[in-house]
XYZ file of C-alpha atoms in Angstrom:
425
model
C 51.904 69.921 98.787
C 48.403 71.224 99.461
C 45.389 69.109 98.567
C 44.319 71.193 95.518
C 47.700 70.853 93.815
C 47.777 67.102 94.485
C 44.363 66.563 92.903
C 45.370 68.552 89.789
C 48.574 66.531 89.347
C 46.709 63.185 89.622
C 44.107 64.231 87.023
C 46.745 65.358 84.549
C 48.680 62.132 85.005
C 45.502 60.079 84.516
C 44.642 61.839 81.239
C 48.165 61.330 79.934
C 48.027 57.594 80.598
C 44.424 57.013 79.450
C 43.943 58.906 76.183
C 46.214 56.765 73.906
C 44.400 53.662 75.103
C 40.944 54.939 74.228
C 39.051 53.873 71.043
C 41.073 54.598 67.860
C 40.136 57.582 65.762
C 39.898 57.900 61.931
C 43.374 59.420 61.930
C 44.664 56.430 63.880
C 43.174 54.071 61.252
C 44.734 56.046 58.453
C 48.128 55.955 60.116
C 47.741 52.173 60.634
C 46.952 51.601 56.965
C 49.882 53.785 55.928
C 52.166 51.809 58.233
C 50.925 48.491 56.802
C 51.441 49.744 53.275
C 54.943 50.908 54.087
C 55.667 47.551 55.671
C 54.380 45.738 52.579
C 56.460 48.037 50.421
C 59.514 46.817 52.317
C 58.462 43.236 51.577
C 57.895 42.202 55.231
C 55.217 42.105 57.919
C 55.630 43.104 61.605
C 54.042 40.448 63.836
C 53.772 39.919 67.608
C 54.616 36.474 68.923
C 53.061 34.683 71.907
C 55.410 36.391 74.350
C 54.534 39.839 73.033
C 57.823 40.142 71.163
C 57.844 41.824 67.745
C 58.972 39.587 64.832
C 59.406 40.032 61.086
C 57.960 37.669 58.390
C 59.203 38.010 54.802
C 56.438 38.133 52.136
C 56.132 38.651 48.391
C 57.496 41.911 47.085
C 54.848 44.541 46.461
C 55.218 44.168 42.678
C 54.740 40.409 42.844
C 51.805 40.686 45.206
C 50.174 43.324 43.017
C 50.645 41.154 39.934
C 49.026 38.208 41.681
C 46.113 40.328 42.858
C 45.607 41.889 39.418
C 45.716 38.471 37.803
C 43.156 37.082 40.259
C 40.851 40.028 39.618
C 41.309 39.856 35.851
C 43.038 43.237 35.815
C 46.441 42.111 34.589
C 47.330 43.970 31.431
C 47.851 42.007 28.202
C 50.992 42.391 26.166
C 50.472 45.432 23.963
C 49.989 44.735 20.259
C 52.963 45.723 18.172
C 52.743 48.409 15.537
C 52.478 47.616 11.846
C 56.113 48.589 11.291
C 57.247 46.359 14.170
C 55.299 43.381 12.816
C 56.717 43.875 9.347
C 60.240 44.132 10.738
C 59.856 40.841 12.628
C 58.373 39.019 9.626
C 61.119 40.189 7.283
C 63.804 39.276 9.828
C 62.413 35.733 10.042
C 62.043 35.436 6.262
C 65.454 36.930 5.573
C 63.956 39.050 2.809
C 61.726 42.059 2.276
C 58.010 41.399 1.813
C 56.961 41.831 -1.807
C 53.327 42.216 -0.716
C 52.080 43.120 2.759
C 48.562 42.663 4.170
C 47.963 44.205 7.613
C 44.439 43.930 9.012
C 42.206 42.561 11.775
C 41.583 39.133 10.232
C 39.668 37.394 13.026
C 37.693 40.425 14.197
C 39.081 40.470 17.746
C 40.132 44.123 17.664
C 43.850 43.527 17.132
C 45.645 43.537 13.824
C 47.812 40.816 12.323
C 49.501 40.501 8.951
C 50.554 38.245 6.108
C 53.629 38.889 4.030
C 54.327 37.444 0.598
C 57.995 36.834 -0.155
C 58.833 36.851 -3.841
C 61.459 37.723 -6.386
C 61.441 39.511 -9.714
C 57.952 40.813 -10.452
C 55.766 37.750 -9.976
C 57.766 34.778 -8.678
C 56.458 33.474 -5.372
C 58.767 32.017 -2.714
C 56.788 31.905 0.528
C 53.919 33.311 2.582
C 54.449 34.165 6.258
C 51.950 35.134 8.944
C 52.701 37.274 11.998
C 50.348 37.638 14.960
C 49.751 40.822 16.955
C 52.561 39.985 19.398
C 55.130 39.464 16.656
C 55.225 35.657 16.495
C 56.074 34.683 12.906
C 54.841 31.492 11.173
C 55.866 30.122 7.775
C 52.539 29.355 6.096
C 53.744 27.967 2.760
C 56.931 27.715 0.732
C 55.617 25.259 -1.871
C 52.862 26.240 -4.288
C 50.908 24.776 -7.197
C 52.474 27.338 -9.509
C 55.751 29.230 -9.506
C 54.143 32.571 -10.371
C 51.601 34.590 -8.450
C 49.008 36.718 -10.159
C 49.395 40.234 -8.769
C 45.997 41.159 -10.207
C 44.140 38.563 -8.119
C 45.825 38.531 -4.703
C 43.294 40.116 -2.388
C 41.580 40.330 0.973
C 38.151 38.705 1.020
C 35.624 39.545 3.754
C 33.142 36.929 4.932
C 31.226 36.475 8.178
C 33.085 39.196 10.050
C 36.491 37.793 9.132
C 39.043 38.553 6.439
C 40.965 36.087 4.270
C 44.158 36.643 2.306
C 43.968 34.877 -1.069
C 46.864 34.541 -3.504
C 46.610 32.739 -6.852
C 49.578 30.892 -8.323
C 50.051 29.681 -11.881
C 52.639 28.056 -14.090
C 52.516 30.678 -16.794
C 49.257 29.472 -18.331
C 45.636 30.448 -17.811
C 44.951 27.977 -14.993
C 45.577 28.867 -11.359
C 45.108 27.527 -7.838
C 44.355 29.716 -4.810
C 46.107 29.604 -1.440
C 43.935 31.193 1.263
C 44.955 32.197 4.795
C 43.392 33.859 7.826
C 43.633 33.996 11.630
C 41.591 32.213 14.291
C 42.045 32.678 18.025
C 44.895 35.038 17.216
C 46.931 32.466 15.271
C 47.431 32.183 11.486
C 46.116 29.174 9.555
C 45.496 27.981 5.996
C 42.073 26.800 4.825
C 41.785 23.016 4.479
C 40.594 23.304 0.865
C 43.615 25.477 0.182
C 45.972 22.855 1.594
C 44.466 20.222 -0.714
C 44.619 22.653 -3.668
C 40.872 22.526 -4.336
C 40.268 26.275 -4.539
C 40.266 27.908 -7.954
C 39.641 31.428 -6.769
C 38.101 32.461 -3.432
C 35.191 34.903 -3.383
C 32.238 36.036 -1.290
C 28.982 37.807 -2.141
C 25.500 38.170 -0.665
C 24.827 34.481 -1.358
C 27.906 33.245 0.511
C 31.488 32.176 -0.102
C 32.387 30.292 -3.265
C 35.126 29.143 -5.611
C 35.044 28.184 -9.292
C 35.307 24.926 -11.181
C 38.811 23.999 -12.244
C 39.734 25.286 -15.682
C 41.128 28.155 -17.666
C 40.688 31.637 -16.238
C 40.132 32.795 -19.811
C 36.708 31.097 -19.842
C 33.603 31.342 -17.708
C 33.669 28.671 -15.012
C 30.733 27.479 -12.951
C 30.330 28.695 -9.389
C 31.024 26.156 -6.618
C 29.455 27.154 -3.297
C 31.306 26.690 -0.019
C 29.808 25.826 3.366
C 31.205 27.519 6.490
C 31.821 25.481 9.643
C 31.522 27.825 12.639
C 33.293 25.471 15.045
C 36.280 24.834 12.782
C 36.178 28.358 11.306
C 36.831 26.729 7.933
C 35.089 25.882 4.668
C 34.022 22.747 2.802
C 32.587 22.346 -0.671
C 28.805 22.460 -0.449
C 27.213 19.159 -1.378
C 24.554 19.098 -4.058
C 22.658 15.812 -3.984
C 22.219 14.436 -7.469
C 18.931 13.033 -8.678
C 19.199 9.281 -8.073
C 17.442 8.457 -11.311
C 20.022 10.404 -13.281
C 23.179 8.883 -11.825
C 21.766 5.368 -11.769
C 20.823 5.468 -15.425
C 24.128 7.109 -16.323
C 26.079 4.252 -14.688
C 23.909 1.589 -16.321
C 24.270 3.164 -19.762
C 28.045 3.441 -19.380
C 28.423 -0.206 -18.349
C 26.074 -1.498 -21.064
C 27.659 0.579 -23.799
C 31.214 1.814 -23.184
C 32.522 -1.009 -21.003
C 30.702 -3.739 -22.906
C 32.106 -2.346 -26.153
C 35.649 -2.208 -24.760
C 35.485 -5.903 -23.836
C 33.348 -7.078 -26.748
C 36.111 -9.421 -27.948
C 36.581 -11.073 -24.570
C 34.088 -13.643 -23.365
C 36.164 -13.928 -20.185
C 35.047 -10.448 -19.116
C 31.358 -11.270 -19.340
C 31.868 -14.580 -17.552
C 34.411 -13.596 -14.887
C 34.244 -9.851 -14.211
C 33.244 -8.573 -10.772
C 31.593 -5.277 -9.862
C 31.338 -3.541 -6.482
C 29.344 -0.497 -5.390
C 31.500 1.657 -3.095
C 31.123 4.787 -0.991
C 34.534 6.423 -1.149
C 33.749 10.135 -0.904
C 30.815 9.936 1.513
C 28.212 11.686 -0.643
C 24.847 10.486 -1.977
C 26.270 9.028 -5.185
C 28.378 5.847 -4.929
C 31.388 4.888 -7.010
C 31.499 1.626 -8.965
C 34.615 -0.510 -9.278
C 35.010 -3.416 -11.660
C 37.688 -6.035 -12.170
C 37.805 -7.516 -15.654
C 38.432 -11.025 -14.377
C 41.774 -11.462 -16.134
C 45.130 -9.761 -15.588
C 45.573 -8.133 -18.962
C 42.057 -6.681 -18.821
C 42.842 -4.572 -15.786
C 40.133 -2.774 -13.873
C 38.300 0.528 -13.657
C 36.669 2.922 -11.223
C 33.506 4.696 -12.379
C 32.589 8.049 -10.822
C 29.700 10.432 -11.436
C 29.878 14.239 -11.412
C 28.148 17.064 -13.264
C 25.792 14.654 -15.013
C 28.538 12.503 -16.525
C 30.311 9.221 -15.785
C 34.108 9.179 -15.790
C 36.343 6.119 -15.735
C 39.698 5.850 -14.012
C 41.416 2.895 -15.682
C 43.766 0.586 -13.834
C 46.462 -1.409 -15.581
C 47.316 -5.083 -15.450
C 46.342 -6.997 -12.325
C 45.150 -3.839 -10.607
C 42.866 -3.173 -7.680
C 41.658 -0.524 -5.260
C 41.819 -0.173 -1.503
C 39.902 2.714 0.036
C 38.826 4.311 3.280
C 35.046 4.222 3.361
C 33.545 7.732 3.168
C 37.076 9.027 3.744
C 37.545 10.629 0.342
C 40.775 8.771 -0.429
C 41.801 5.548 -2.196
C 44.883 3.770 -3.518
C 45.013 2.221 -6.975
C 47.665 -0.499 -7.236
C 48.750 -2.528 -10.222
C 51.658 -4.501 -11.569
C 53.022 -6.720 -14.297
C 56.413 -8.211 -15.147
C 58.406 -6.678 -12.255
C 56.848 -3.231 -12.708
C 54.339 -1.929 -10.155
C 52.366 1.217 -9.326
C 50.896 2.753 -6.164
C 48.771 5.770 -7.044
C 46.921 7.573 -4.257
C 43.890 9.720 -5.071
C 41.587 11.993 -3.144
C 37.985 12.254 -4.308
C 35.269 14.815 -3.592
C 31.935 15.198 -5.329
C 32.754 12.308 -7.641
C 35.972 13.914 -8.915
C 39.212 11.989 -8.266
C 42.455 13.934 -7.976
C 45.922 12.357 -7.939
C 47.642 13.030 -4.621
C 50.765 10.891 -4.948
C 52.159 8.771 -7.762
C 54.382 5.856 -6.821
C 56.036 3.271 -9.020
C 58.874 0.777 -8.781
C 60.426 -1.726 -11.141
C 63.307 -4.183 -11.386
C 65.864 -3.186 -14.025
C 66.985 -5.952 -16.362
C 69.818 -7.967 -14.840
C 69.775 -6.008 -11.583
C 68.968 -8.915 -9.291
C 72.038 -11.008 -8.487
C 70.119 -13.794 -6.784
C 71.182 -12.902 -3.253
C 69.352 -10.870 -0.625
C 65.880 -9.335 -0.771
C 64.883 -8.794 -4.391
C 62.899 -5.703 -3.326
C 66.179 -3.976 -2.531
C 67.158 -4.206 -6.198
C 64.102 -2.318 -7.442
C 64.208 1.346 -8.397
C 61.580 3.423 -6.589
C 59.952 6.671 -7.701
C 57.633 9.152 -6.008
C 56.060 11.636 -8.417
C 58.715 10.624 -10.987
C 61.614 11.419 -8.630
C 63.807 8.452 -7.672
C 63.976 7.769 -3.936
C 65.376 5.000 -1.691
C 63.059 2.120 -0.870
C 62.664 3.262 2.737
C 61.638 6.758 1.681
C 59.171 5.312 -0.828
C 57.480 3.191 1.814
C 57.353 6.041 4.359
C 55.808 8.478 1.891
C 53.146 5.952 0.897
C 52.333 5.264 4.538
C 52.110 8.990 5.305
C 49.775 9.626 2.368
C 47.457 6.644 2.886
C 46.565 4.717 6.054
C 46.406 1.177 4.728
C 45.450 -0.190 8.158
C 42.138 1.709 7.975
C 41.395 0.719 4.376
C 39.413 -2.090 2.780
C 39.766 -3.718 -0.629
C 37.042 -2.994 -3.150
C 36.219 -6.651 -3.794
C 36.259 -7.728 -0.140
C 32.596 -6.767 0.272
C 29.535 -7.679 -1.777
C 30.241 -8.132 -5.496
C 28.111 -8.516 -8.619
C 28.581 -10.042 -12.054
C 28.175 -8.135 -15.292
C 24.680 -9.577 -15.573
C 23.372 -8.504 -12.162
C 25.145 -5.155 -11.605
C 22.261 -3.330 -13.318
C 19.669 -4.525 -10.800
C 22.098 -3.807 -7.942
C 22.459 -0.190 -9.095
C 18.711 0.215 -9.485
C 18.139 -1.100 -5.977
C 20.821 1.028 -4.300
């Protein structure tokens, strides 16, 4: 081979061996990324071990890896909200009945719609209210109401503070009614606290705020009762209106000096032995006043003040009160001759409301002289007979006796010095 041909062959061979090893081009990078993607798509990675041998390492599938990446970057899609028809279908399937009334809206203002469905029968009998969130989760809100009928003219959606509330009024055929009010918060349905305690007599909102009405007949004008909104709880309470101290103090003094003194005018024992206590049961600016007559047959009484007037809740023989200070709840107990009562009340704004009525008595000749005599008593909760164990459990559930104090365990006053105690409160 001549020298020219040899030189040409060496150059060609050198180019063939050198070019692939030179710096990678953009096309090389693209091909590398495509290869890596294809490898990931197959769920494995091609690696080179210490001896230069190619190995395979299994990794997450591409779908799983993508999900993890999307979740880390906040790009993972949320479950799509169901349509109105789908929500209604799920609610009715859970209820086992068609919705008599249907309220589909964005209640909590988060951009997705939820719904409440009222289950009824005939034209105005109410059975239950269900809530269904945007993903189709169904919740039974209520299947027990103050009244058996619902007023189709007053069930409505009320807007307040960027939210909507479903309000339904129930009645017992008369002109009085109680409102049950529901909404959504954080995507979940809930019932207003005042609705649960049956303290709403209508639910409204205007430019001055949300409000209800005083209890009474819907046939008459009833005073407005303003509600305060708690942003954190997303719920309402009855707005407090501090009473003039001079008014309530004088009202209590006049009631004790006139009404109570007149009721016990024939009993010197009352004036000599009675005890009075000034209590704070409902946590407002006006206290309640309890008195014990000083003798069993005279009983006791709890004085409360609201709307400019004093009211008296009268206890029977050998009765007394235990209460949770500023807790808005108390228990009135009494008993005589093997017959006893346990009545639990809530109180707000000086207005007591019976929450649970309990009583038990020993029928004539029932006790045989053996065993625990308490097992021979008949027990009643809200006039329905129940076993002793049920009676005790329901009382304990309604009133936490361990957190309560007895009215006369604190400072007490006689009939003759209660006036100065009230004036100095």
